[in-house]
PDB file of C-alpha atoms in Angstrom:
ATOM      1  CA  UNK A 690      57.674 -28.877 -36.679  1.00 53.00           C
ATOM      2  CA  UNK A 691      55.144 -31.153 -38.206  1.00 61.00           C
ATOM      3  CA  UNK A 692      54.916 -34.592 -39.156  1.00 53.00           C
ATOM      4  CA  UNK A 693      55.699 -33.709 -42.888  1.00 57.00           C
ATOM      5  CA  UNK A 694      58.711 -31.460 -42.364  1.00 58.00           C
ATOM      6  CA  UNK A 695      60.041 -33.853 -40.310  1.00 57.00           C
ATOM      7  CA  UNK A 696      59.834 -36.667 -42.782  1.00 56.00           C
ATOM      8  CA  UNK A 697      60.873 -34.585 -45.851  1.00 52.00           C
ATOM      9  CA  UNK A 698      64.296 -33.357 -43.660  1.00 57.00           C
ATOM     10  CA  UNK A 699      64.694 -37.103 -43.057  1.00 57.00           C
ATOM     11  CA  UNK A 700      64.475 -38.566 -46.301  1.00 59.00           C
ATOM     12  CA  UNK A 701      67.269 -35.637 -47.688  1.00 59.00           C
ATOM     13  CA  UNK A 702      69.470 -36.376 -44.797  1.00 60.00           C
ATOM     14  CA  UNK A 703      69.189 -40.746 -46.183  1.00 57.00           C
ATOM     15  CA  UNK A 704      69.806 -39.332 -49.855  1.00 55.00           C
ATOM     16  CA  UNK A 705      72.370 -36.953 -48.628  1.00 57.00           C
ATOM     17  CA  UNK A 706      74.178 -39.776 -46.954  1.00 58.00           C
ATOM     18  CA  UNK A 707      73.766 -42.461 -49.845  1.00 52.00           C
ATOM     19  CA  UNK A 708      75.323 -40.190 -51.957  1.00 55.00           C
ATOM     20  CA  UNK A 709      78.648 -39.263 -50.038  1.00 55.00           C
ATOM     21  CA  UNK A 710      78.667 -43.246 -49.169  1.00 55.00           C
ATOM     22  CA  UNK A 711      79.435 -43.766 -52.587  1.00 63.00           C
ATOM     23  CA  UNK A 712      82.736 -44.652 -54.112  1.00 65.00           C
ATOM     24  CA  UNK A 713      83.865 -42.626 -56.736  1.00 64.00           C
ATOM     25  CA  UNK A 714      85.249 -45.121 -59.747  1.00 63.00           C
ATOM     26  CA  UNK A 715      86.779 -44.292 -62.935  1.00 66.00           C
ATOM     27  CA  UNK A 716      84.642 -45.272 -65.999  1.00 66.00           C
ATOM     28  CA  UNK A 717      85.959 -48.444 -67.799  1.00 70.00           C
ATOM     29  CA  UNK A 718      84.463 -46.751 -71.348  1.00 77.00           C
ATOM     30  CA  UNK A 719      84.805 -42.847 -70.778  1.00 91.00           C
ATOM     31  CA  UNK A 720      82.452 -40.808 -72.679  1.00 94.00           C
ATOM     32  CA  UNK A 721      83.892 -38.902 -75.190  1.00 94.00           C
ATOM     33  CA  UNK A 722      82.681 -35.822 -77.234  1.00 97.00           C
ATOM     34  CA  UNK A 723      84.237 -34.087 -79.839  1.00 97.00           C
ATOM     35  CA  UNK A 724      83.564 -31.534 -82.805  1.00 98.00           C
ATOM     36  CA  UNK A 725      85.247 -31.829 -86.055  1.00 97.00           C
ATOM     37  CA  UNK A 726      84.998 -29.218 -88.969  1.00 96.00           C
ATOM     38  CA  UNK A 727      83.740 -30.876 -92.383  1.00 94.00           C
ATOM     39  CA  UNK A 728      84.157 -28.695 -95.140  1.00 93.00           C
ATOM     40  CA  UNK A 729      81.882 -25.860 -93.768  1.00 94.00           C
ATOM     41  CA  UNK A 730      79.665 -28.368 -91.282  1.00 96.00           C
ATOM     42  CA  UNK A 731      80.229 -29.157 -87.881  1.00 97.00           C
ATOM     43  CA  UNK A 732      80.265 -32.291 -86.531  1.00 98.00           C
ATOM     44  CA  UNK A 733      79.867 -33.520 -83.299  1.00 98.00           C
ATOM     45  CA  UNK A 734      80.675 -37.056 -82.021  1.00 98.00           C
ATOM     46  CA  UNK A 735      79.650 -38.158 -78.307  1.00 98.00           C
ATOM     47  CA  UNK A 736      80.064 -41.778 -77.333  1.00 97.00           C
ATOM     48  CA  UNK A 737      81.462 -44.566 -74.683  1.00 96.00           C
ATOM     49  CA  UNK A 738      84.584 -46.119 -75.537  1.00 96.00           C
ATOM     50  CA  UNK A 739      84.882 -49.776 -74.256  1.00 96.00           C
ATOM     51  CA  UNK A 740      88.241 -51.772 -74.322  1.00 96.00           C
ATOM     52  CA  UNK A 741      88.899 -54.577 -76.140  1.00 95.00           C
ATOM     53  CA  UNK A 742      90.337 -56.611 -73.017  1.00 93.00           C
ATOM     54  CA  UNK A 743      92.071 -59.531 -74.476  1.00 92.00           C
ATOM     55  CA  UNK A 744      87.879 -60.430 -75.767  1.00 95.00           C
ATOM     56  CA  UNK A 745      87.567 -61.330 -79.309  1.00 96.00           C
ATOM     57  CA  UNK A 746      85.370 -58.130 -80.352  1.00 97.00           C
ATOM     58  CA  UNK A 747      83.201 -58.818 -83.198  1.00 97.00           C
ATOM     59  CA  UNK A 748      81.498 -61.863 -83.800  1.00 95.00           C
ATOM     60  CA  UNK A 749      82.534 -62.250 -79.930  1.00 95.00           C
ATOM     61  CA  UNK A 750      81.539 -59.279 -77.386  1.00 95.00           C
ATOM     62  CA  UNK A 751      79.521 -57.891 -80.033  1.00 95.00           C
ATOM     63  CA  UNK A 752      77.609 -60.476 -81.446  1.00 96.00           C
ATOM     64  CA  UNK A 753      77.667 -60.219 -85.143  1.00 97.00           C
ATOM     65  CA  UNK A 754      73.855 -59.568 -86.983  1.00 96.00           C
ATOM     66  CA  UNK A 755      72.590 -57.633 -84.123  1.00 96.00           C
ATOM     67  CA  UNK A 756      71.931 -54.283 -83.081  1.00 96.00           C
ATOM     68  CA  UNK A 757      74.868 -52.328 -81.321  1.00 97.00           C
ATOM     69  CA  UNK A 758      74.979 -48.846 -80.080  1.00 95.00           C
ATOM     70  CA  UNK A 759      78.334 -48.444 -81.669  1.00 97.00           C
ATOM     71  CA  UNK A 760      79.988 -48.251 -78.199  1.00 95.00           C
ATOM     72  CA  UNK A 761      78.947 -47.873 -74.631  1.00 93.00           C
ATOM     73  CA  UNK A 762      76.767 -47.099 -72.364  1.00 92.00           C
ATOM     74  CA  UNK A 763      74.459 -44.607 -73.481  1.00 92.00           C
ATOM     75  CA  UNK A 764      73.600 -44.175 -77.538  1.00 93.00           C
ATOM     76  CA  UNK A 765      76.362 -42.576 -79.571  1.00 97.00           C
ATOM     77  CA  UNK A 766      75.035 -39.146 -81.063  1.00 97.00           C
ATOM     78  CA  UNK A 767      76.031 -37.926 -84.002  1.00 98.00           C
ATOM     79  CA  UNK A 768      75.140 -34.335 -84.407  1.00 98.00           C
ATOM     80  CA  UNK A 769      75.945 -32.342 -87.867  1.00 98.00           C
ATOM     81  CA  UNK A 770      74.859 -28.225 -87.683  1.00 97.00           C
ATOM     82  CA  UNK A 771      74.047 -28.305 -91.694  1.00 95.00           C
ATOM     83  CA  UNK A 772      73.036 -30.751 -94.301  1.00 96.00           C
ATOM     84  CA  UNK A 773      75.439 -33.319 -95.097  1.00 97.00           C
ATOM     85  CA  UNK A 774      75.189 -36.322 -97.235  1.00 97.00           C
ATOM     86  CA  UNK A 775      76.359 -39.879 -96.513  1.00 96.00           C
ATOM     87  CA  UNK A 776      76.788 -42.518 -99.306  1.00 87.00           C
ATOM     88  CA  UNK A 777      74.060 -40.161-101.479  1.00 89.00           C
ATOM     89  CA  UNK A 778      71.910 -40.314 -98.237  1.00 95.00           C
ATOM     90  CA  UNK A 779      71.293 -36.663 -97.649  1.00 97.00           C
ATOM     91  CA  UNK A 780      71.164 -35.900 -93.918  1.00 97.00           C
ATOM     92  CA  UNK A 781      69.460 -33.101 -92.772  1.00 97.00           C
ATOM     93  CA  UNK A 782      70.941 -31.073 -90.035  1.00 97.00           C
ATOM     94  CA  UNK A 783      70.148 -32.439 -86.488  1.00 98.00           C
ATOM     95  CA  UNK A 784      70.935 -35.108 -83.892  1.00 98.00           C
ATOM     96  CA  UNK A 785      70.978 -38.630 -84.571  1.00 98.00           C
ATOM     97  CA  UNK A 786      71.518 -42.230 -82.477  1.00 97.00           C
ATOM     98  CA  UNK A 787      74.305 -43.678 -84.334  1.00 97.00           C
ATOM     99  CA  UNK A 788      73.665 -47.575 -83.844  1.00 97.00           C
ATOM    100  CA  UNK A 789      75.027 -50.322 -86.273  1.00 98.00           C
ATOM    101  CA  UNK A 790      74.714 -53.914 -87.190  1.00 98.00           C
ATOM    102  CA  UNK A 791      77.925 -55.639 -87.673  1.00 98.00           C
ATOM    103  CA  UNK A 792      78.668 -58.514 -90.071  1.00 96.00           C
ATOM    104  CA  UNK A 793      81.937 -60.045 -90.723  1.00 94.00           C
ATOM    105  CA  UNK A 794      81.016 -59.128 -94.698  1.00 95.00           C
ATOM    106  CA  UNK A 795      78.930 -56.084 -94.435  1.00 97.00           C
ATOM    107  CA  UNK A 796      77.636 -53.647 -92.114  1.00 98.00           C
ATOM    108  CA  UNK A 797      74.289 -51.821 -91.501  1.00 98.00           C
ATOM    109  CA  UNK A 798      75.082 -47.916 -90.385  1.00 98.00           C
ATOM    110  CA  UNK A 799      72.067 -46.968 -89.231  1.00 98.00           C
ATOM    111  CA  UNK A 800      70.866 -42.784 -88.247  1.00 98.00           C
ATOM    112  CA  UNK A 801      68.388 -43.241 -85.472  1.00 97.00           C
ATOM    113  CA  UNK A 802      66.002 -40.338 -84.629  1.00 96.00           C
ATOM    114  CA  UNK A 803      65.349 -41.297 -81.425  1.00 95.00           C
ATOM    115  CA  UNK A 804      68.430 -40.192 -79.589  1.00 94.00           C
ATOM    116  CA  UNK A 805      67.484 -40.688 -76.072  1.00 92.00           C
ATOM    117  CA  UNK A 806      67.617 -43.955 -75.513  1.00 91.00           C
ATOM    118  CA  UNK A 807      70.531 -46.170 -73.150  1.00 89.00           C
ATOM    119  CA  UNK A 808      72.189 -47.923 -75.855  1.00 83.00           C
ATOM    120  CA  UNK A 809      70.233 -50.329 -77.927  1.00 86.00           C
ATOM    121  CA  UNK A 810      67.278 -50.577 -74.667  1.00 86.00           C
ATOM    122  CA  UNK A 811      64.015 -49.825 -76.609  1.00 90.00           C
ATOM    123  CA  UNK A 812      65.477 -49.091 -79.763  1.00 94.00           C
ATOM    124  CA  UNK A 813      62.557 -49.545 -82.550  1.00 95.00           C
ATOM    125  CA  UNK A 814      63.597 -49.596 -86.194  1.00 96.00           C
ATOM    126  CA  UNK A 815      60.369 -47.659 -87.069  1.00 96.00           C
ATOM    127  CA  UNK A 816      62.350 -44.584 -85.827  1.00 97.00           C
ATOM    128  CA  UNK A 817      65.482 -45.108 -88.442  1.00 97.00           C
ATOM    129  CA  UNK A 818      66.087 -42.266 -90.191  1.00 97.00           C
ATOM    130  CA  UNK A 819      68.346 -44.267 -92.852  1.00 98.00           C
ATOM    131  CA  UNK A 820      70.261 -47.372 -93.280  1.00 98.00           C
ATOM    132  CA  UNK A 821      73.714 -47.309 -94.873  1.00 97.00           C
ATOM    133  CA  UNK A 822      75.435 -50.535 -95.993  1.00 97.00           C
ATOM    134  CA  UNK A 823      78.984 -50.594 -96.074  1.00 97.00           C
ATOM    135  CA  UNK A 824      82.030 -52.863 -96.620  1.00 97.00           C
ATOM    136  CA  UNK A 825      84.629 -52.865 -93.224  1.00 97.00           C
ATOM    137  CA  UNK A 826      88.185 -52.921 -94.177  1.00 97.00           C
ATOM    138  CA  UNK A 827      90.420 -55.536 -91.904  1.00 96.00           C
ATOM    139  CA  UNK A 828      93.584 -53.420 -90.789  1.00 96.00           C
ATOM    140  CA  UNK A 829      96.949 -54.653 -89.499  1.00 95.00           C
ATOM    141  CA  UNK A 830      97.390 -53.277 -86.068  1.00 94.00           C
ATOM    142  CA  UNK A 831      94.899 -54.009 -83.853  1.00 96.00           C
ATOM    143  CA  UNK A 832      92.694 -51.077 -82.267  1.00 96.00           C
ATOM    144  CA  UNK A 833      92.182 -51.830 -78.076  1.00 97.00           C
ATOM    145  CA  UNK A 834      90.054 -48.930 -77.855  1.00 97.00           C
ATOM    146  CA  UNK A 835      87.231 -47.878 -79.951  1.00 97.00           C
ATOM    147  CA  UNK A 836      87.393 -45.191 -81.969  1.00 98.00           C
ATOM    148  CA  UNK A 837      84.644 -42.962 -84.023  1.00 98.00           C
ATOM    149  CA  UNK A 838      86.569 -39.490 -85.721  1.00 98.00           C
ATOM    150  CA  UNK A 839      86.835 -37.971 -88.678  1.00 98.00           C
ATOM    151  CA  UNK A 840      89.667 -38.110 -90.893  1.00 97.00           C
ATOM    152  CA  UNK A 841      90.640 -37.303 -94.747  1.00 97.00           C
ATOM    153  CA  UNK A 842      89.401 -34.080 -95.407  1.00 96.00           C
ATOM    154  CA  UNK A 843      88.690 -32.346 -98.152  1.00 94.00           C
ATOM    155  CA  UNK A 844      87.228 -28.603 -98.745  1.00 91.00           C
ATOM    156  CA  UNK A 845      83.707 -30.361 -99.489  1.00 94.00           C
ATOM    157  CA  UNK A 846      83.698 -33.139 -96.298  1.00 95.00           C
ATOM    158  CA  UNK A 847      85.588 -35.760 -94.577  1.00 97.00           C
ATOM    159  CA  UNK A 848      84.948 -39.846 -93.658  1.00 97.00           C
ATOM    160  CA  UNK A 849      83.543 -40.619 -90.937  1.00 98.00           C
ATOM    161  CA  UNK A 850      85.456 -43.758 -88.536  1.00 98.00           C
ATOM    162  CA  UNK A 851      84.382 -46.403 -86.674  1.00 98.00           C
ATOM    163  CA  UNK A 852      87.457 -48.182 -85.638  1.00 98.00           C
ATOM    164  CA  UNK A 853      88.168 -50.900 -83.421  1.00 97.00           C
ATOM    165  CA  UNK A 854      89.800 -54.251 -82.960  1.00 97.00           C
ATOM    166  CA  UNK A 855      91.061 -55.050 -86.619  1.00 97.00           C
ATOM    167  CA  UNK A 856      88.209 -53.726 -88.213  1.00 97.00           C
ATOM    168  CA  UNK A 857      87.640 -49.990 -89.560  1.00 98.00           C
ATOM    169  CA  UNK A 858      84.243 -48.647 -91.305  1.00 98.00           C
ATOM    170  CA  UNK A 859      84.524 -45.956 -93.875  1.00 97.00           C
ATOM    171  CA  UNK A 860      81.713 -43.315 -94.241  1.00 97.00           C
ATOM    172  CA  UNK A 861      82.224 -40.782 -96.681  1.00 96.00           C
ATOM    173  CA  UNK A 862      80.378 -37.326 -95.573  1.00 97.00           C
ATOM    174  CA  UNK A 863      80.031 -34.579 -98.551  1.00 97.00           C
ATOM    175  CA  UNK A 864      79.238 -31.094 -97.297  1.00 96.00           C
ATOM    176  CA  UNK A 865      78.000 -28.971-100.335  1.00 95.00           C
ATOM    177  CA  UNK A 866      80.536 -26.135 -99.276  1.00 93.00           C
ATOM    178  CA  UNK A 867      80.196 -24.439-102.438  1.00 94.00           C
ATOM    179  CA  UNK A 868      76.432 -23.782-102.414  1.00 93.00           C
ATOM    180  CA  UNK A 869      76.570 -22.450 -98.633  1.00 93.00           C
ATOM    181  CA  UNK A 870      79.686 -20.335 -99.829  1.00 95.00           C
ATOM    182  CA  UNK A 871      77.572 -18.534-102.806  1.00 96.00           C
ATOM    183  CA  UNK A 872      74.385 -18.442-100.616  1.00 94.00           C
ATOM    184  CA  UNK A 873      76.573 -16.649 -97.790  1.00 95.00           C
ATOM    185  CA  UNK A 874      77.873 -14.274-100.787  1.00 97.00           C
ATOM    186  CA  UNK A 875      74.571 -13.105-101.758  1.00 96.00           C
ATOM    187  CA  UNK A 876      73.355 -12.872 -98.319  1.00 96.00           C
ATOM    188  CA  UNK A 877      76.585 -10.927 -97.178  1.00 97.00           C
ATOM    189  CA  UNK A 878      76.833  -9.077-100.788  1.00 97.00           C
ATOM    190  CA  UNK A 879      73.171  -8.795-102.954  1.00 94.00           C
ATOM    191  CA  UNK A 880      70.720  -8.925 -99.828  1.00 95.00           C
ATOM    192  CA  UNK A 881      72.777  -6.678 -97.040  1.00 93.00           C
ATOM    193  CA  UNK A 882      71.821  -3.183 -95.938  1.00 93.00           C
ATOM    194  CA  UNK A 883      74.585  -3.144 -94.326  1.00 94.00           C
ATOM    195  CA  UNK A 884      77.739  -1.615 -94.925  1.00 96.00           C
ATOM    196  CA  UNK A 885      80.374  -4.643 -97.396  1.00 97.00           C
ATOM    197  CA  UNK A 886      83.877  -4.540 -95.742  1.00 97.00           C
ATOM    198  CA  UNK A 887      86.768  -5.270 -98.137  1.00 97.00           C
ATOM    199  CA  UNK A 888      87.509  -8.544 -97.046  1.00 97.00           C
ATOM    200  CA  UNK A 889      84.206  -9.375 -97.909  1.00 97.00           C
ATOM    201  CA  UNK A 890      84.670  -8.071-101.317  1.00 98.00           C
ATOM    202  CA  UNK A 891      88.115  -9.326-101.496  1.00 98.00           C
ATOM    203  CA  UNK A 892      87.109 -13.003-100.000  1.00 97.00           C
ATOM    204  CA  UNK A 893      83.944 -13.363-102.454  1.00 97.00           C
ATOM    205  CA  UNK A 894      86.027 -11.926-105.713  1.00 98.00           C
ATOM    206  CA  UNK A 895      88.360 -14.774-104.945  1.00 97.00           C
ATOM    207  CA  UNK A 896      86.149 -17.179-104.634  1.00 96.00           C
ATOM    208  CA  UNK A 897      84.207 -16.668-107.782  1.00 97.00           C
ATOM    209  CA  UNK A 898      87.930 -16.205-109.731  1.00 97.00           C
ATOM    210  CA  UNK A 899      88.438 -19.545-108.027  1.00 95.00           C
ATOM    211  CA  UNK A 900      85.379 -21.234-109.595  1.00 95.00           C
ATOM    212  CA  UNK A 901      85.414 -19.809-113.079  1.00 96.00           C
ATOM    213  CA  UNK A 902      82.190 -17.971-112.231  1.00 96.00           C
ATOM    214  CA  UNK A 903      81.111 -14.723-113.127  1.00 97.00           C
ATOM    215  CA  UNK A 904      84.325 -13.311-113.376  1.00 97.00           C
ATOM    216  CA  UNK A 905      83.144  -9.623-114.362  1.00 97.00           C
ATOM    217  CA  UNK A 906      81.119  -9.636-110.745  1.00 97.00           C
ATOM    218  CA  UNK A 907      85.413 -10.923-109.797  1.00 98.00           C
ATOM    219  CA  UNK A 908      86.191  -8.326-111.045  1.00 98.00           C
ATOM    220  CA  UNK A 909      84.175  -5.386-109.488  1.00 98.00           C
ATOM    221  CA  UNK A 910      84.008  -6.603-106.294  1.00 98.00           C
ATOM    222  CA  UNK A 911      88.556  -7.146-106.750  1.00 98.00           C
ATOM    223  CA  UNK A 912      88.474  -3.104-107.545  1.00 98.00           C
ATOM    224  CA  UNK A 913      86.243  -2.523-104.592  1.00 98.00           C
ATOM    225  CA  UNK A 914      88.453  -4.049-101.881  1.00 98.00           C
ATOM    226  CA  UNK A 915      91.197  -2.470-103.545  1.00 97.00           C
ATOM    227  CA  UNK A 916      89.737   1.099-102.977  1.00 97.00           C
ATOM    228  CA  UNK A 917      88.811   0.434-100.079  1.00 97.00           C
ATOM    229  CA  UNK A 918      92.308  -1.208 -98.540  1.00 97.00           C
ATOM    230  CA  UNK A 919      94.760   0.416-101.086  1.00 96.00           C
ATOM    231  CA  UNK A 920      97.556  -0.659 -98.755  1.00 95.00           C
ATOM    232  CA  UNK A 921      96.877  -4.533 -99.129  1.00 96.00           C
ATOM    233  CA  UNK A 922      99.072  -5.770-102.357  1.00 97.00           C
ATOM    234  CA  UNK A 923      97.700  -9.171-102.024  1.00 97.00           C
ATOM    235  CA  UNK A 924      94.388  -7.970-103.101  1.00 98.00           C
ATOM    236  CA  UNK A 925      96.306  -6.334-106.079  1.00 98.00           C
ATOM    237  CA  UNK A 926      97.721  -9.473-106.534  1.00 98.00           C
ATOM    238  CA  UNK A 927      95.022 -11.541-107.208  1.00 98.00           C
ATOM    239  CA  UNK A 928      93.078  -9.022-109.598  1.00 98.00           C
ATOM    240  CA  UNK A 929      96.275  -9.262-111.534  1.00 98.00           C
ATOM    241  CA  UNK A 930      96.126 -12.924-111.689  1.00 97.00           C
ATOM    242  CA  UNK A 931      92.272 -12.405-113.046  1.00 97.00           C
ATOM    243  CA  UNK A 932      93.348  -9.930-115.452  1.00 97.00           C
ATOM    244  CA  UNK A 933      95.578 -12.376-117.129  1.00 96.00           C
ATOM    245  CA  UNK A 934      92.671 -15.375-116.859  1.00 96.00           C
ATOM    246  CA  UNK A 935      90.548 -12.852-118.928  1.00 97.00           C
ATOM    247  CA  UNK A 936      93.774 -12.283-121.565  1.00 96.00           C
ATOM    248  CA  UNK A 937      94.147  -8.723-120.012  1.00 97.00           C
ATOM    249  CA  UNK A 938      97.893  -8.673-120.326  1.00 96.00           C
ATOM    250  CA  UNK A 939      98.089  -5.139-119.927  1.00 96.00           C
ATOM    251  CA  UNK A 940      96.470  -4.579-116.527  1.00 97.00           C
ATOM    252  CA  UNK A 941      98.074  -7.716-115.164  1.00 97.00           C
ATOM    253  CA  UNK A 942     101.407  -6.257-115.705  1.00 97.00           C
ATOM    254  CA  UNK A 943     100.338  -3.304-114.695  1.00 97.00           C
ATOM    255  CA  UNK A 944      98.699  -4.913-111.401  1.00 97.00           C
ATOM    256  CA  UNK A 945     101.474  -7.113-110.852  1.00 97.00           C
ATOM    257  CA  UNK A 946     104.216  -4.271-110.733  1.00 97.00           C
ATOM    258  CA  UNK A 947     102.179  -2.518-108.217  1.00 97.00           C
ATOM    259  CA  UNK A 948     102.095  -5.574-106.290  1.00 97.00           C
ATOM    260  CA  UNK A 949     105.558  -6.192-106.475  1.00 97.00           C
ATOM    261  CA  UNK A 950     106.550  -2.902-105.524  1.00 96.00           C
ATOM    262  CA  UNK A 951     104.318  -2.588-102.855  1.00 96.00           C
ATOM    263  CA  UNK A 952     105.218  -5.593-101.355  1.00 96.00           C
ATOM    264  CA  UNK A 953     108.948  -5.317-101.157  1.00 96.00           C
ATOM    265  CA  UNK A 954     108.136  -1.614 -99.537  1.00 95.00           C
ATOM    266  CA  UNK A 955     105.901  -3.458 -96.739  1.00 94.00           C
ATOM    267  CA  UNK A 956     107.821  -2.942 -93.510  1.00 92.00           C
ATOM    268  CA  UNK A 957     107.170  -5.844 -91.607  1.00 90.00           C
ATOM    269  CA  UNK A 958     107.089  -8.682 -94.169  1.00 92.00           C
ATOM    270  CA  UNK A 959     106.111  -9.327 -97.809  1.00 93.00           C
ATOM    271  CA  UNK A 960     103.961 -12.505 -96.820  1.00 94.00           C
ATOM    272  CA  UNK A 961     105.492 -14.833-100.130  1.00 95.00           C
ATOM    273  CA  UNK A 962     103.637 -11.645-102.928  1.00 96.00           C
ATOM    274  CA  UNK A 963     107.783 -10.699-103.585  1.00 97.00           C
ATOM    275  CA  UNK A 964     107.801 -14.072-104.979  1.00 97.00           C
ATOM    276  CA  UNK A 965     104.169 -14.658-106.578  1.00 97.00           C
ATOM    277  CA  UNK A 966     104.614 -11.410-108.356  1.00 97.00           C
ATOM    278  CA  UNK A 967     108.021 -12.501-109.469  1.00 96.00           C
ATOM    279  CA  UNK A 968     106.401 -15.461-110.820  1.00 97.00           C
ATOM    280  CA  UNK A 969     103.352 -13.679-112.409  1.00 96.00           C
ATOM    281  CA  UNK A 970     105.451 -10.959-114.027  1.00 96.00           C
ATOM    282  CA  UNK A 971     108.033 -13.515-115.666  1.00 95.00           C
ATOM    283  CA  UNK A 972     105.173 -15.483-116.597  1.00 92.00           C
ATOM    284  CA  UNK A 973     103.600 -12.239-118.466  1.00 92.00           C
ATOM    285  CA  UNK A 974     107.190 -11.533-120.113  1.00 88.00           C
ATOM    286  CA  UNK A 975     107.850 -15.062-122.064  1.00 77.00           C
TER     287      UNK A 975
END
């Protein structure tokens, strides 16, 4: 065996060694990632979470005016899989450092492209992709752990949290769920050459109905999924409720009948249609 095999078995057998001589210690700020559904974006959060510790936090630990990695260890990433917007920042989808500068009156959120740095280590503002001021709100109970989560959400976004001690930040995040809905329709509907399925038919009539838009397209693409899935009354329901938005008593009675019927003949369960139908056909009789 030569001089170099020797030495190369040696040094793995040292790191081999080092490595089982080491003590195996819970983390005193965990690293924590989790996804969150925003309107029709996904979000994903992945930080450190320190404990407070009896330390005054802000102003304190975390020196107030200064950069923070908005928790520990390692940058927090903030990752969103479509275009969002932030305070009327929009955000392209992506990865970003999520760092901040606290201030007892105002805070600097600041989206960081560089996103592999070890906290705040080498962080150059040149590489912001935004700053976001915001006010914090002072809260009651007092937060040991930091926090960063969604919450409040809405068909078209959520806020975004940063939470700890007795402070919280407020981010409001709009996802523009409507135009990624009617680009999906035309892309599923207008631009396929593939076969439509009723519940595609069914799920974009609806949608247009919802949104007061183009409701003769509703109104095709309601008779299509009907045709297709005779058996499902709740498609029949819905064209009936369409018919009547477009002063069509006739057919929504008509519609709403066959709904009702069909419904109260559906052998497992009627899903609540016994009782929308109800509604819709008294509704047609005053």
């Amino acid at each position: 065996m030569n001089f170099f095999k020797i030495t190369l078995i040696t040094l793995l057998t040292l790191i081999t060694n080092l490595m089982s001589a080491q003590i195996n210690k819970p983390s005193l700020s965990p690293r924590v990632t989790a996804d969150y559904n925003i309107g029709l974006a996904k979000a994903t959060l992945d930080y450190g979470q320190p404990n407070k510790q009896d330390r005054v936090v802000f102003g304190g630990l975390i020196p107030y005016d200064r950069i923070w990695r908005t928790g520990a260890n390692a940058s927090t990433k903030l990752t969103f899989d479509k275009e969002v917007t932030i305070a009327d920042v929009t955000i392209p989808a992506g990865t970003y450092g999520l760092y901040s500068i606290p201030n007892k009156d105002e805070w600097t959120i600041i989206l960081h492209s560089n996103t592999k740095l070890w906290g705040s280590a080498d962080y150059d503002e040149k590489n912001d992709f935004t700053r976001i001021k915001t006010l914090p709100k002072k809260t009651e109970d007092t937060r040991e752990t930091l926090a960063i989560y969604f919450e409040n959400y809405t068909a078209n976004g959520g806020d975004l949290i940063i939470a700890w001690e007795n402070t919280k930040i407020v981010l409001p995040v709009f996802v523009d769920t409507d135009a990624i809905i009617f680009q999906e329709i035309e892309d599923k509907i207008m631009n396929t050459k593939e076969d439509i399925s009723a519940q595609t038919y069914f799920d974009s009539a609806q949608f247009y109905y919802h949104k007061n838009f183009e409701l003769t397209t509703a109104v095709k693409w309601f008779d299509k999924a009907r045709q297709m899935e005779p058996n499902r009354f709740w498609y029949t329901y819905y064209r009936a409720e369409l018919a009547l938005e477009l002063n069509d008593t006739k057919t929504a009675k008509k519609l709403g009948r066959e709904c009702l019927e069909a419904a109260k003949n559906n052998p497992s369960t009627d899903y609540g249609y016994i009782a929308k139908a109800t509604l819709l056909l008294n509704k047609l009789s005053n």
